[in-house]
Coordinates of C-alpha atoms and ligand atoms in Angstrom, one line a residue:
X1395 CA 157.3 86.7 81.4
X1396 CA 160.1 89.0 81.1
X1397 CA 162.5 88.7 77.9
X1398 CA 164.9 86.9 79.4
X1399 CA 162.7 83.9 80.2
X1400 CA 161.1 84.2 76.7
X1401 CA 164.3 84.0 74.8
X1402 CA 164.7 80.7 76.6
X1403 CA 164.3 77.4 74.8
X1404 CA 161.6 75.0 76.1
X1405 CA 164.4 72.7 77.9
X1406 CA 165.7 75.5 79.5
X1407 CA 162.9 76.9 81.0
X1408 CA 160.2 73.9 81.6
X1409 CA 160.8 70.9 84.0
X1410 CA 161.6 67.5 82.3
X1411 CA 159.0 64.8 83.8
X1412 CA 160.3 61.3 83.3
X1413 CA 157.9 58.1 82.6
X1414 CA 159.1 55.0 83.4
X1415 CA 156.4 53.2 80.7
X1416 CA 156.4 49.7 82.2
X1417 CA 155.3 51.2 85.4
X1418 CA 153.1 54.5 84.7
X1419 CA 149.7 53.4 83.7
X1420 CA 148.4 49.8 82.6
X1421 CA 145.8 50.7 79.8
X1422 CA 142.6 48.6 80.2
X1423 CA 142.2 46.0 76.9
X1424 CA 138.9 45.7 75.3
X1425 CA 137.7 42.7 77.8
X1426 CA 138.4 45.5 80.3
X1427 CA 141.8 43.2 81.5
X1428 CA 145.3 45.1 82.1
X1429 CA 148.5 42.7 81.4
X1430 CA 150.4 44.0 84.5
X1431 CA 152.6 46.7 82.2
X1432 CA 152.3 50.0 81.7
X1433 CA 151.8 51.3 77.9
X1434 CA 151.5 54.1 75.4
X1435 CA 147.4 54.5 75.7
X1436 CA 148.0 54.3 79.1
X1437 CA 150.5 57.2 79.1
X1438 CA 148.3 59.4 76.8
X1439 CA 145.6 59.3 79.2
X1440 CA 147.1 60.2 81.6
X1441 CA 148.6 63.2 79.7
X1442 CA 146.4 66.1 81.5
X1443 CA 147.9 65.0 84.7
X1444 CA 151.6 66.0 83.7
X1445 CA 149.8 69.1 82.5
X1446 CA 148.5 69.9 85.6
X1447 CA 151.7 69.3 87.4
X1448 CA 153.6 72.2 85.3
X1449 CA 156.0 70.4 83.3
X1450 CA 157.0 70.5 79.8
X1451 CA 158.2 67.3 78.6
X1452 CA 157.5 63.9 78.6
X1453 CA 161.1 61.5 78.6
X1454 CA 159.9 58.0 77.9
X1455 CA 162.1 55.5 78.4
X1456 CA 162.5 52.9 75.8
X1457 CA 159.5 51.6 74.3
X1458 CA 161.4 50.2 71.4
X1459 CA 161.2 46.2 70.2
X1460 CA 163.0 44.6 72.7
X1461 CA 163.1 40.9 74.3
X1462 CA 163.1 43.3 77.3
X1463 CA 166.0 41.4 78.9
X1464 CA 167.1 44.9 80.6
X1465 CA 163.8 45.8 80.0
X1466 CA 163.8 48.2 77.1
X1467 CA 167.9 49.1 77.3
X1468 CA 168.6 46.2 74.9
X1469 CA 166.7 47.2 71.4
X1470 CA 166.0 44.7 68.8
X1471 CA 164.4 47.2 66.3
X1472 CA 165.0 50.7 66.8
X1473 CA 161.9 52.1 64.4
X1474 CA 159.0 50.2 66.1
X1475 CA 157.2 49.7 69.2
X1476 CA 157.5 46.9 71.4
X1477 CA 153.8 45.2 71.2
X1478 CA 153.9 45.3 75.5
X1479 CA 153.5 49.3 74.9
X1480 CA 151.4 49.5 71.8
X1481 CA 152.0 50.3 68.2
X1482 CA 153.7 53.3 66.2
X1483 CA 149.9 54.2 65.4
X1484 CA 149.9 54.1 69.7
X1485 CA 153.3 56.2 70.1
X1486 CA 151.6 59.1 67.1
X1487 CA 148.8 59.1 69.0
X1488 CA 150.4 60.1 71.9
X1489 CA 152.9 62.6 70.5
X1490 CA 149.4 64.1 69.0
X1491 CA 147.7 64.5 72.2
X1492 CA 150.8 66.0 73.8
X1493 CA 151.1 68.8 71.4
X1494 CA 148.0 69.5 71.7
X1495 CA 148.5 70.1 75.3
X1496 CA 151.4 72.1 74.6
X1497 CA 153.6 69.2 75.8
X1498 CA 157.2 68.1 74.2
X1499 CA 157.8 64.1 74.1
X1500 CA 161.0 63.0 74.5
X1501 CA 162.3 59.2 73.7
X1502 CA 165.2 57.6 74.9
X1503 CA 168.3 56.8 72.3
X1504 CA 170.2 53.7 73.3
X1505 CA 173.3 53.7 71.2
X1506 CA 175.7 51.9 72.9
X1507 CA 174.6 48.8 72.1
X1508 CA 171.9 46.6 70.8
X1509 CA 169.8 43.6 71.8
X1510 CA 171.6 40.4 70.8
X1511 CA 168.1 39.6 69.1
X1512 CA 168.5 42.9 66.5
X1513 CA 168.9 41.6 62.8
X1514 CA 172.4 43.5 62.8
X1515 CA 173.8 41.5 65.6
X1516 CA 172.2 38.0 64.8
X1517 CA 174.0 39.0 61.0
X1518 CA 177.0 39.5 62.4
X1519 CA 177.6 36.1 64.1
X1520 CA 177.3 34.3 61.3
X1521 CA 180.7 34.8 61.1
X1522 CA 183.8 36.5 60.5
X1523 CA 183.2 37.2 56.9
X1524 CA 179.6 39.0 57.5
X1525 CA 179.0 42.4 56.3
X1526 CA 177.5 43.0 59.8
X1527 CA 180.9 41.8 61.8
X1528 CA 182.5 44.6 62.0
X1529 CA 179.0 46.5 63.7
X1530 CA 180.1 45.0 66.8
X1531 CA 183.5 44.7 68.7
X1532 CA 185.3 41.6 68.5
X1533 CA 188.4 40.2 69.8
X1534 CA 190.8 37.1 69.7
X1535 CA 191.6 35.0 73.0
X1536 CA 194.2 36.8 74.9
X1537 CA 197.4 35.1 75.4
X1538 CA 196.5 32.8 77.5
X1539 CA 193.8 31.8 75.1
X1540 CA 191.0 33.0 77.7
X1541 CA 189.7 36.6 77.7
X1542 CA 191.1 39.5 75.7
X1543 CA 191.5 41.8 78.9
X1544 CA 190.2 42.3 82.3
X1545 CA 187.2 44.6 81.2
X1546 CA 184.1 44.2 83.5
X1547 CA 180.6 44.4 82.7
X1548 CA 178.4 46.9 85.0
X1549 CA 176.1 44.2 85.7
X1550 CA 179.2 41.8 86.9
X1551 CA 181.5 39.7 85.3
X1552 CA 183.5 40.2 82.0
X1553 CA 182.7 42.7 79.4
X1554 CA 183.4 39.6 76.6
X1555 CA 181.5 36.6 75.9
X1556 CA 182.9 33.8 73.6
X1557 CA 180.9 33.4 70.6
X1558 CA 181.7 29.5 70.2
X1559 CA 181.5 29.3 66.3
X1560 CA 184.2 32.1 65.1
X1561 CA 186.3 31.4 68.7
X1562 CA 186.0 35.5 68.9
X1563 CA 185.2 37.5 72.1
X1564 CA 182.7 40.1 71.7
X1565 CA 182.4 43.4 73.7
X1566 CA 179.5 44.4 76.2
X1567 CA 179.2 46.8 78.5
X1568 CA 176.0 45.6 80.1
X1569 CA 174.8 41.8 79.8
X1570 CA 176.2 39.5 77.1
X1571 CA 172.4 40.0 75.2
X1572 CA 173.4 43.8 75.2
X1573 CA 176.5 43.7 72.9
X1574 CA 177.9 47.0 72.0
X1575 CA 177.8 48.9 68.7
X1576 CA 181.1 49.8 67.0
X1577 CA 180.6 53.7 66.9
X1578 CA 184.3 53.3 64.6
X1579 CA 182.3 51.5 61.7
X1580 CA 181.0 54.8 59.5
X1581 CA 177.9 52.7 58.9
X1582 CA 177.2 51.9 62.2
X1583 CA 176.7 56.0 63.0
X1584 CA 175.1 56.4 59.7
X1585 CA 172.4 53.8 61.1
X1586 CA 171.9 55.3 64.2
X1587 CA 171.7 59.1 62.8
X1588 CA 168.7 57.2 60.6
X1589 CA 167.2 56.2 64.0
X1590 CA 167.2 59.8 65.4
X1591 CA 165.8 61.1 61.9
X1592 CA 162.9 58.7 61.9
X1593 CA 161.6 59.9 65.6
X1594 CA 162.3 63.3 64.6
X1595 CA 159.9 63.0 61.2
X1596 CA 157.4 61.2 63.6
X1597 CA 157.6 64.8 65.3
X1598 CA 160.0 63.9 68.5
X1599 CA 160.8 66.5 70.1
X1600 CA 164.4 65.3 72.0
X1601 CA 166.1 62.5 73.5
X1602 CA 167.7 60.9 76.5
X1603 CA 170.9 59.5 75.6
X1604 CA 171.3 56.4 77.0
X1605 CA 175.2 55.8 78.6
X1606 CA 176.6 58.6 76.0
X1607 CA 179.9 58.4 77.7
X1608 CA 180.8 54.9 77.1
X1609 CA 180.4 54.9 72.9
X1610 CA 184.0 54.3 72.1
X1611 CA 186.7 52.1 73.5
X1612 CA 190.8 52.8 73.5
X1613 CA 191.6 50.5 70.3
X1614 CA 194.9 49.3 71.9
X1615 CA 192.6 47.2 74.7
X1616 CA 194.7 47.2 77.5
X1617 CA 193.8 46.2 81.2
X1618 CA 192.3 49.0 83.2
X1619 CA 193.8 49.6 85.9
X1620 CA 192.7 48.6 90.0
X1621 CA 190.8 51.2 91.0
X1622 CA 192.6 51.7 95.1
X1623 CA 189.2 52.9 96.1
X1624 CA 187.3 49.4 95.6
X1625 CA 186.6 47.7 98.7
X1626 CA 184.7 43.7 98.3
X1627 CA 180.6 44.3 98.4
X1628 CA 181.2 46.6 95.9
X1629 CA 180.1 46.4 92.8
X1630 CA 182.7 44.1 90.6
X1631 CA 182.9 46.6 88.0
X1632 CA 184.3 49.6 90.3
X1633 CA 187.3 47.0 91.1
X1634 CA 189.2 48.8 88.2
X1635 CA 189.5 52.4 87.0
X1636 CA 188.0 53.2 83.4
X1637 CA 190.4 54.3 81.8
X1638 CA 189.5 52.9 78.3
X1639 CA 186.5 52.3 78.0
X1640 CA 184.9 55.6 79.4
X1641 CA 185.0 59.0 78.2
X1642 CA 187.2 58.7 75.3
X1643 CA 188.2 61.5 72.2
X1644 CA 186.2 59.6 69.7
X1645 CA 183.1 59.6 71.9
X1646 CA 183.1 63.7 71.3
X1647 CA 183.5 63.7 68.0
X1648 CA 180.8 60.9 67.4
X1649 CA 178.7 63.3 69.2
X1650 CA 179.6 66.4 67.3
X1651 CA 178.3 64.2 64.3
X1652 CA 175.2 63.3 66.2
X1653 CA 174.7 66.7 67.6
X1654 CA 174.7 68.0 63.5
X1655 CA 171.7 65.4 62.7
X1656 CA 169.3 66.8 65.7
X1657 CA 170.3 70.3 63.7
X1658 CA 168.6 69.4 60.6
X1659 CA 165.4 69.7 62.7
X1660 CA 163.7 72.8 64.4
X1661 CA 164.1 72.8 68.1
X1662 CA 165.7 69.6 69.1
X1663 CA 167.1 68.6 72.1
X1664 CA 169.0 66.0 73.4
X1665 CA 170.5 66.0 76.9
X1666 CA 173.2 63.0 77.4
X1667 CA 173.4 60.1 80.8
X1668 CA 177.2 61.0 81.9
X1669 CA 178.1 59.9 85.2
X1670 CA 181.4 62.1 85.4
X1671 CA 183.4 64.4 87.5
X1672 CA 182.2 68.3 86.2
X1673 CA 185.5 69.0 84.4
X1674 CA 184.6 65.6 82.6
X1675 CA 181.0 66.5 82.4
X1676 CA 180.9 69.8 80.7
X1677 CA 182.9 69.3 78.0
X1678 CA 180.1 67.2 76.1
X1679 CA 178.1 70.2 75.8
X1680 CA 180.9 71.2 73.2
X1681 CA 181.8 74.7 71.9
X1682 CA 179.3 77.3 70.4
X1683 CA 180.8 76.8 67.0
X1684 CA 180.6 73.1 67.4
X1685 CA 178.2 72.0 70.0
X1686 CA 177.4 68.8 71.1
X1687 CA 174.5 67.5 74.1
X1688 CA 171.9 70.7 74.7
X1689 CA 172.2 69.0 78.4
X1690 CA 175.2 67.0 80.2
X1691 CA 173.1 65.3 83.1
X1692 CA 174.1 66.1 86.1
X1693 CA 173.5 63.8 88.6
X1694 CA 175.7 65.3 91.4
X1695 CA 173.2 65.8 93.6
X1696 CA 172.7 62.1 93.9
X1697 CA 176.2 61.2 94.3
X1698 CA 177.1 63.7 96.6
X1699 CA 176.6 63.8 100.3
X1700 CA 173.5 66.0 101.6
X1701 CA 174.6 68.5 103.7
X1702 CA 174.0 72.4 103.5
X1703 CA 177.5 73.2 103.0
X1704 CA 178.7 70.7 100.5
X1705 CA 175.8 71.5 98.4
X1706 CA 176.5 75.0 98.8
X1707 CA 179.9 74.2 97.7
X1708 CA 178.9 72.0 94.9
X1709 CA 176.0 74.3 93.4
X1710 CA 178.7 77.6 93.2
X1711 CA 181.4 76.2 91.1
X1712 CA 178.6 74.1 88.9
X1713 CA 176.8 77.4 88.0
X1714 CA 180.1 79.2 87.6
X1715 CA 181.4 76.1 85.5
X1716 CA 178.5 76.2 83.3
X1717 CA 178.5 80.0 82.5
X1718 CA 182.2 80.2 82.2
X1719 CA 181.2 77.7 78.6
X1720 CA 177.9 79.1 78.1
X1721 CA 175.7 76.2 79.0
X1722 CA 172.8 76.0 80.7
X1723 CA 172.6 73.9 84.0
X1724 CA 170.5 70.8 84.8
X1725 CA 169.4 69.4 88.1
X1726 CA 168.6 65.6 88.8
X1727 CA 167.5 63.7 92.0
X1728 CA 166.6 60.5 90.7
X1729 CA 166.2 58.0 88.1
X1730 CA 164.9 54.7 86.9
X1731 CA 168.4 53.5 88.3
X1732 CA 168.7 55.7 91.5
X1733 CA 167.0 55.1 95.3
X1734 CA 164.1 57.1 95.4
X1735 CA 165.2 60.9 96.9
X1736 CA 162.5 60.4 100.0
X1737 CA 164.0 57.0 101.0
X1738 CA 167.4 57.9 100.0
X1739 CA 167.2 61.1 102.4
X1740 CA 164.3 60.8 104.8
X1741 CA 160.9 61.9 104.8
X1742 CA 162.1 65.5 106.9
X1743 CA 164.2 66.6 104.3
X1744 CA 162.1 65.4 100.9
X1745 CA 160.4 68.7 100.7
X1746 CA 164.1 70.6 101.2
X1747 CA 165.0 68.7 98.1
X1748 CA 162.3 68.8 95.6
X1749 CA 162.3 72.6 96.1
X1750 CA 165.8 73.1 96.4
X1751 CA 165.4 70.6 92.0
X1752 CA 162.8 73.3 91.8
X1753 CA 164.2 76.8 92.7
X1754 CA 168.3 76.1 91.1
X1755 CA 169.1 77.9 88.1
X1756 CA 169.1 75.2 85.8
X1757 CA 166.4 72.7 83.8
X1758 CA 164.8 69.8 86.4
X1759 CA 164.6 66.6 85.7
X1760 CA 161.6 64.7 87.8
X1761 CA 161.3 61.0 88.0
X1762 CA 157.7 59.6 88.3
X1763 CA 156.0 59.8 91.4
X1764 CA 158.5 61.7 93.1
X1765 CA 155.7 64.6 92.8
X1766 CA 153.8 62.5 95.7
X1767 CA 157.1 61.2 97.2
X1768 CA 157.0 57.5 95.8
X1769 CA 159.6 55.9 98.2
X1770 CA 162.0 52.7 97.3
X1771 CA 159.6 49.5 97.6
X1772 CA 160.8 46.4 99.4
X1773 CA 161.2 43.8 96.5
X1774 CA 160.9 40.3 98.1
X1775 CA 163.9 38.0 96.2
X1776 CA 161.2 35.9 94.4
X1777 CA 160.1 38.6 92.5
X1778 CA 163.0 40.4 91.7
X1779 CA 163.4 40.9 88.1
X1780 CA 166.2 43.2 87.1
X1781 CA 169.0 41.9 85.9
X1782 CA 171.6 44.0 87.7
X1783 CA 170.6 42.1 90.9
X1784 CA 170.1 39.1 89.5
X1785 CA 173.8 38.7 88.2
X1786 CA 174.9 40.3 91.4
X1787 CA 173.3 38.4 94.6
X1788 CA 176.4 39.4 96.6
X1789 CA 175.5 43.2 95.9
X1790 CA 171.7 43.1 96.9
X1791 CA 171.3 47.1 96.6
X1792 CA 172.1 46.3 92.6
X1793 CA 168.7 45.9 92.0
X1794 CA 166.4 48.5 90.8
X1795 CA 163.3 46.9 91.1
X1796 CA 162.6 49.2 94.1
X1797 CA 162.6 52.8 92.4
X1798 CA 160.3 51.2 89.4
X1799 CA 157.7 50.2 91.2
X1800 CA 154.2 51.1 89.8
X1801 CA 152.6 54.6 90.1
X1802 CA 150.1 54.9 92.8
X1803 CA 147.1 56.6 91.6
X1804 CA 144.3 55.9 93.8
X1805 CA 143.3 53.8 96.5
X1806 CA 141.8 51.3 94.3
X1807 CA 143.3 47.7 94.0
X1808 CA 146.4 48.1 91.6
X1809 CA 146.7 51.7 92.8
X1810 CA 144.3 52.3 90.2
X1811 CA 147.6 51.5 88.1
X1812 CA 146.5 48.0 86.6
X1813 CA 142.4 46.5 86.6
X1814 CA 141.9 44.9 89.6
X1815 CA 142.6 41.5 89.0
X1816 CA 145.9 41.6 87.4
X1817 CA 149.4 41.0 89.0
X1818 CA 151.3 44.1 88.1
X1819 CA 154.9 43.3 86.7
X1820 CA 156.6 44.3 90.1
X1821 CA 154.4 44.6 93.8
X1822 CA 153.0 47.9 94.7
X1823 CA 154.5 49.9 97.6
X1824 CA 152.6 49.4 100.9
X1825 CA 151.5 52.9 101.2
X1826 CA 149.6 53.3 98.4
X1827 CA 145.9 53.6 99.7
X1828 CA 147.6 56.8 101.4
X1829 CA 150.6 57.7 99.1
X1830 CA 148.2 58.0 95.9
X1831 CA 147.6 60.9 93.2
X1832 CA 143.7 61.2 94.0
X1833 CA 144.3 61.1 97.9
X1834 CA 146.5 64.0 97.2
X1835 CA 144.6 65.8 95.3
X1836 CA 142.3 66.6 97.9
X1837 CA 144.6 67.5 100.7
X1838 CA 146.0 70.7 100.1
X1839 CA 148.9 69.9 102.6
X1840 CA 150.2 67.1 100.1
X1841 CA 153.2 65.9 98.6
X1842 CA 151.5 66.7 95.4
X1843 CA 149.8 69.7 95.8
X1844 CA 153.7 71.3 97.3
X1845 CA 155.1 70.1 94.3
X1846 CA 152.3 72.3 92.1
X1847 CA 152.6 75.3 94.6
X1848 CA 156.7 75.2 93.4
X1849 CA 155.9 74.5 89.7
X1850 CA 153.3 77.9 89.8
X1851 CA 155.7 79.6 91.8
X1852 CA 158.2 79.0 88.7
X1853 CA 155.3 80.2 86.3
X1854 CA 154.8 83.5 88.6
X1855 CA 158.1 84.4 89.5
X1856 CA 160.6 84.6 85.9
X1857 CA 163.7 85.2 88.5
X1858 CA 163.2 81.1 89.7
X1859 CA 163.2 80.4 86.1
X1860 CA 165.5 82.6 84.1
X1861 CA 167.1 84.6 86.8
X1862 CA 170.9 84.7 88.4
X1863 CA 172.1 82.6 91.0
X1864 CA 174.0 84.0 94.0
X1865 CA 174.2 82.0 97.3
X1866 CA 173.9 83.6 100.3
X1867 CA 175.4 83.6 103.8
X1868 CA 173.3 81.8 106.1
X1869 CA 175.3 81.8 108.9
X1870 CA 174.5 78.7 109.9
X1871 CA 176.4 75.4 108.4
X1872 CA 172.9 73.8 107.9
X1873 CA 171.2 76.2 106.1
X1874 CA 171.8 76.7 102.3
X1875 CA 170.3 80.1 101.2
X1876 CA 170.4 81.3 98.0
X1877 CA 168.8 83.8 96.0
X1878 CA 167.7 84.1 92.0
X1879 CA 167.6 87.9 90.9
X1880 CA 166.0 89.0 87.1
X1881 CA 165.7 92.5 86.3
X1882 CA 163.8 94.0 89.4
X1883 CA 162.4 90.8 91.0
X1884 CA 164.9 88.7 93.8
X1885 CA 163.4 85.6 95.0
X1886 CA 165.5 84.1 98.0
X1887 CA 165.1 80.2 98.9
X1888 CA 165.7 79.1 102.2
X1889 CA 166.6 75.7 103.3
X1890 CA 167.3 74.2 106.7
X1891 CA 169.0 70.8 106.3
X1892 CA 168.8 70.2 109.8
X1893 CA 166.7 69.3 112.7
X1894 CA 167.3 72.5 114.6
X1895 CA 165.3 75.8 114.5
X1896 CA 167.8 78.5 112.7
X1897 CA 167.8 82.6 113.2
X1898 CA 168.8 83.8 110.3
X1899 CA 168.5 87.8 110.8
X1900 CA 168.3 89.6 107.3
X1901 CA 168.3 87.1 105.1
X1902 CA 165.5 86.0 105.9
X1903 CA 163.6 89.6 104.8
X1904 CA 161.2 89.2 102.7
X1905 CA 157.6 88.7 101.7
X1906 CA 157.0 84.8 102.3
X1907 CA 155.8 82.7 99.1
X1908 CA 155.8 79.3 100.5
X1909 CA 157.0 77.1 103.1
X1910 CA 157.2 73.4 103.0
X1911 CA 155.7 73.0 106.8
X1912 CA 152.5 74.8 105.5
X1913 CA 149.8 76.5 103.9
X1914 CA 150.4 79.9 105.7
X1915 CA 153.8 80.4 105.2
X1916 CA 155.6 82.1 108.5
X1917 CA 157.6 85.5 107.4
X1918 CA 160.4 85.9 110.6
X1919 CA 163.9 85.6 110.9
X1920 CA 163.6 81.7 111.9
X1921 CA 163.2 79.0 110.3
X1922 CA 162.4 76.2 111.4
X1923 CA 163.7 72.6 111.7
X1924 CA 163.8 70.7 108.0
X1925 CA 161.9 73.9 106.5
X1926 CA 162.1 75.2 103.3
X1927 CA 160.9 78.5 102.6
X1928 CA 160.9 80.8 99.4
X1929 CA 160.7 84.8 99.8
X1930 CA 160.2 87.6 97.3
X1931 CA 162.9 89.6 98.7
Ligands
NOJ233 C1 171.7 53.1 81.5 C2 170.2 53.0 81.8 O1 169.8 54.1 82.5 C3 170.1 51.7 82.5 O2 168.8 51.5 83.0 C4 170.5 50.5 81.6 O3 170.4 49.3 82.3 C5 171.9 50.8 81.0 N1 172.1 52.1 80.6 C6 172.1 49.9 79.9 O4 171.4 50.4 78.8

């Protein structure tokens, strides 16, 4: 590794490998019986696997106490483990075995809001007068003596629910059992800095902030605005613009704060879920003299259309953005609450796009399975169970059931995910005596085994990992070609975004690394149709 690379910090240069814990790995009880939901043991043992893909973190998502009414995203006690995943003695465990593989753990921080179950919430409605009221937003009956404003929750509906006894409204962005913090109370962020110090002791070493951009509200809670854009079928809560309720001043100081509490610690990270324009987005990585998220997700390559040029277009001004500040870029093609990238964009160009998440300049962040392209899974309406589709049966594609569906291990029953004779929490995809880790393994023309071949390739090669980014001219509106240049090594990817065989003449010089059609990759001037090829140049 050159300098360059080794003056990096570990969430610059590794790959962030998110674990979806309810669905990862069902650890077997002592009468050899699963429950149907994935858990800490489960995810420890199966911590040489995300070894031997190349990445350097785990990002659980939340494992916390929780009547798991969003599953996990509604806390009832931040500083214990739900008994569904284990026990703290579980969770140090685990953080122990991934050290010792040279692993980082990451947790997910939900600060928004709480469950309606957490002893600070269930405080605070006892009424006006508690010491707890003012944790949470409250508000009198508009004029009309109905709702204080026309604030929508993202799962539908209002963003207020009348609590009967006091006659006050009070303020959540996600279900009514999700209400949301006061980040204005001092105590309230003196709380929640105690939560991040507590993982941190407990050797954490980051977090996933969970909906950073909503924390504070405008205090004068006026109407939004109609967003012009909304058409019906839409989700409800894109009918108005979010003008106060997203992205406000206080939020960046709150984070400043926050930012000053992971500093206490060595080498901590936290990267921030902001779904906002770039000139929104980078912001929240703050100044160098006061800095706030090490990351700002950015999930435009989810939200953007997939086509060479645009993503040409998009990439350029992103990595010119983020070294005009000084911060280091991040790449995301799917979540816990995304379609799956293979279904999303076909099967021809899935290997275009994990090594185009690969080969950027800029940390990765990989969602479970993706590694052996997991695609969305058909949820039948009886056994939907998220509540975003629940709430929303006009809006069917609400539902994330289909993106968490459990990982496929093997060909076993359960997918080797579960013991044999357990129901897991959500049905298996289809494919899975196919689409599996061990079937993989063996064919060295997988899904799994190109995601390795790209991860070693970073490992080899310090340009893919530390290196510039230029793009290149392709000369061909469906090619995206770019190239990542490091002292004396220039490694140029290749991709064809289209069905059609491509000439590409000099840029295509080079000694051949790999190609997503095969083994063997081709050296030549063409490329071929839905290829992806990566040159030392
Ligand atoms: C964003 C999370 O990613 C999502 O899964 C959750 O439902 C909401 N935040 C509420 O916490």
């Amino acid at each position: 590794m050159t300098d360059t690379v080794q003056q990096l910090k570990w969430w610059q240069s590794g790959i962030i490998y998110q674990i979806y814990p309810r669905s990862f790995q069902d650890s077997a009880d002592q009468d050899g019986t699963g429950d149907g939901v994935g858990d800490l043991r489960g995810i420890t043992a199966r911590l040489p696997y995300l070894k031997s893909l190349g990445v350097q973190a785990a990002w659980l998502s939340p494992i916390f106490t929780s009547p798991m009414r969003d599953f996990g995203y509604d806390v009832a006690d931040y500083c214990d483990i739900d008994p569904l995943f284990g026990d703290l003695a579980d969770f140090d465990a685990l953080v122990h075995e991934a050290h010792g593989l040279g692993l980082k753990v990451m947790l997910d921080y939900v600060p928004n809001h709480t469950s309606s179950d957490h002893a600070w919430f269930q405080e605070a409605l006892t009424g006006k007068d508690s010491e707890k009221r003012d944790w949470y937003v409250w508000r009198d009956p508009g004029p009309d003596g109905g709702l204080p404003n026309n604030w929508k929750s993202f799962f539908g509906g209002p963003a207020w629910t009348l609590d009967e006894a006091s006659g006050q409204y009070y303020l959540h962005q996600f279900l009514p059992t999700q209400p949301d913090l006061n980040w204005r109370n001092p105590d309230v962020r003196a709380a929640m800095f105690e939560v991040l110090r507590f993982w941190m002791r407990r050797g954490v070493d980051g977090f996933r902030v969970d909906v950073i951009w909503l924390l504070a509200e405008d205090d004068r809670y006026l109407d939004e605005p109609a967003n012009p854009e909304w058409t019906p079928g839409d989700i409800e809560h894109n009918s108005v613009s979010h003008t106060y309720t997203q992205d406000q001043p206080e939020t960046h100081q709150y984070i400043r704060e926050m930012r000053t509490v992971l500093d206490e610690f060595d080498d901590r990270m936290m990267v921030g879920e902001i779904y906002l324009p770039v000139d929104q987005l980078l912001p929240y990585a703050g100044t160098p003299d006061t800095p706030m998220v090490h990351l700002p997700f950015n999930f435009h390559l989810i939200l953007r259309p997939w086509q060479a040029t645009a993503v040409r277009e998009f990439a350029d001004s992103y990595d010119a953005a983020c070294r005009k500040i000084g911060t280091w870029p991040n790449w995301v093609l799917g979540n816990h609450d995304q379609r799956r990238f293979k279904s999303r964009l076909g099967a021809a160009q899935y290997r275009v796009a994990q090594t185009l998440l690969l080969t950027l300049r800029g940390t990765p962040t990989v969602y479970y399975g993706d590694e052996i392209g997991m695609q969305d899974v058909d949820i039948p309406r009886d056994r939907m169970v998220d509540p975003a589709g629940l709430q929303q049966p006009d809006s069917p594609a609400a539902s994330r059931d289909p993106e968490r569906t459990p990982m496929q291990w093997d060909a076993s029953p359960n997918a080797g995910f579960s013991a044999a004779d357990t129901t897991p929490w959500l049905p298996l995809a289809d494919d899975f005596a196919t689409v599996n880790v061990q079937a993989q393994e063996a064919d060295p023309h997988s899904d799994l085994n190109f995601f390795r071949a790209l991860t070693r390739l970073r490992q080899q090669h310090p340009a893919l990992v530390g290196g510039d980014y230029t793009s290149l001219d392709s000369g061909h509106e469906d090619v995206f070609a770019f190239r990542r240049t490091l002292d004396s090594q220039s490694v140029t990817v290749l991709l064809n975004f289209g069905a059609g065989e491509r000439d590409l003449g000099d840029v295509a010089l080079g000694q051949a690394l790999l190609s997503s059609l095969d083994d063997l990759p081709e050296s030549g001037a063409k490329l071929r149709p839905n290829e992806a090829r990566i040159l030392l140049s």
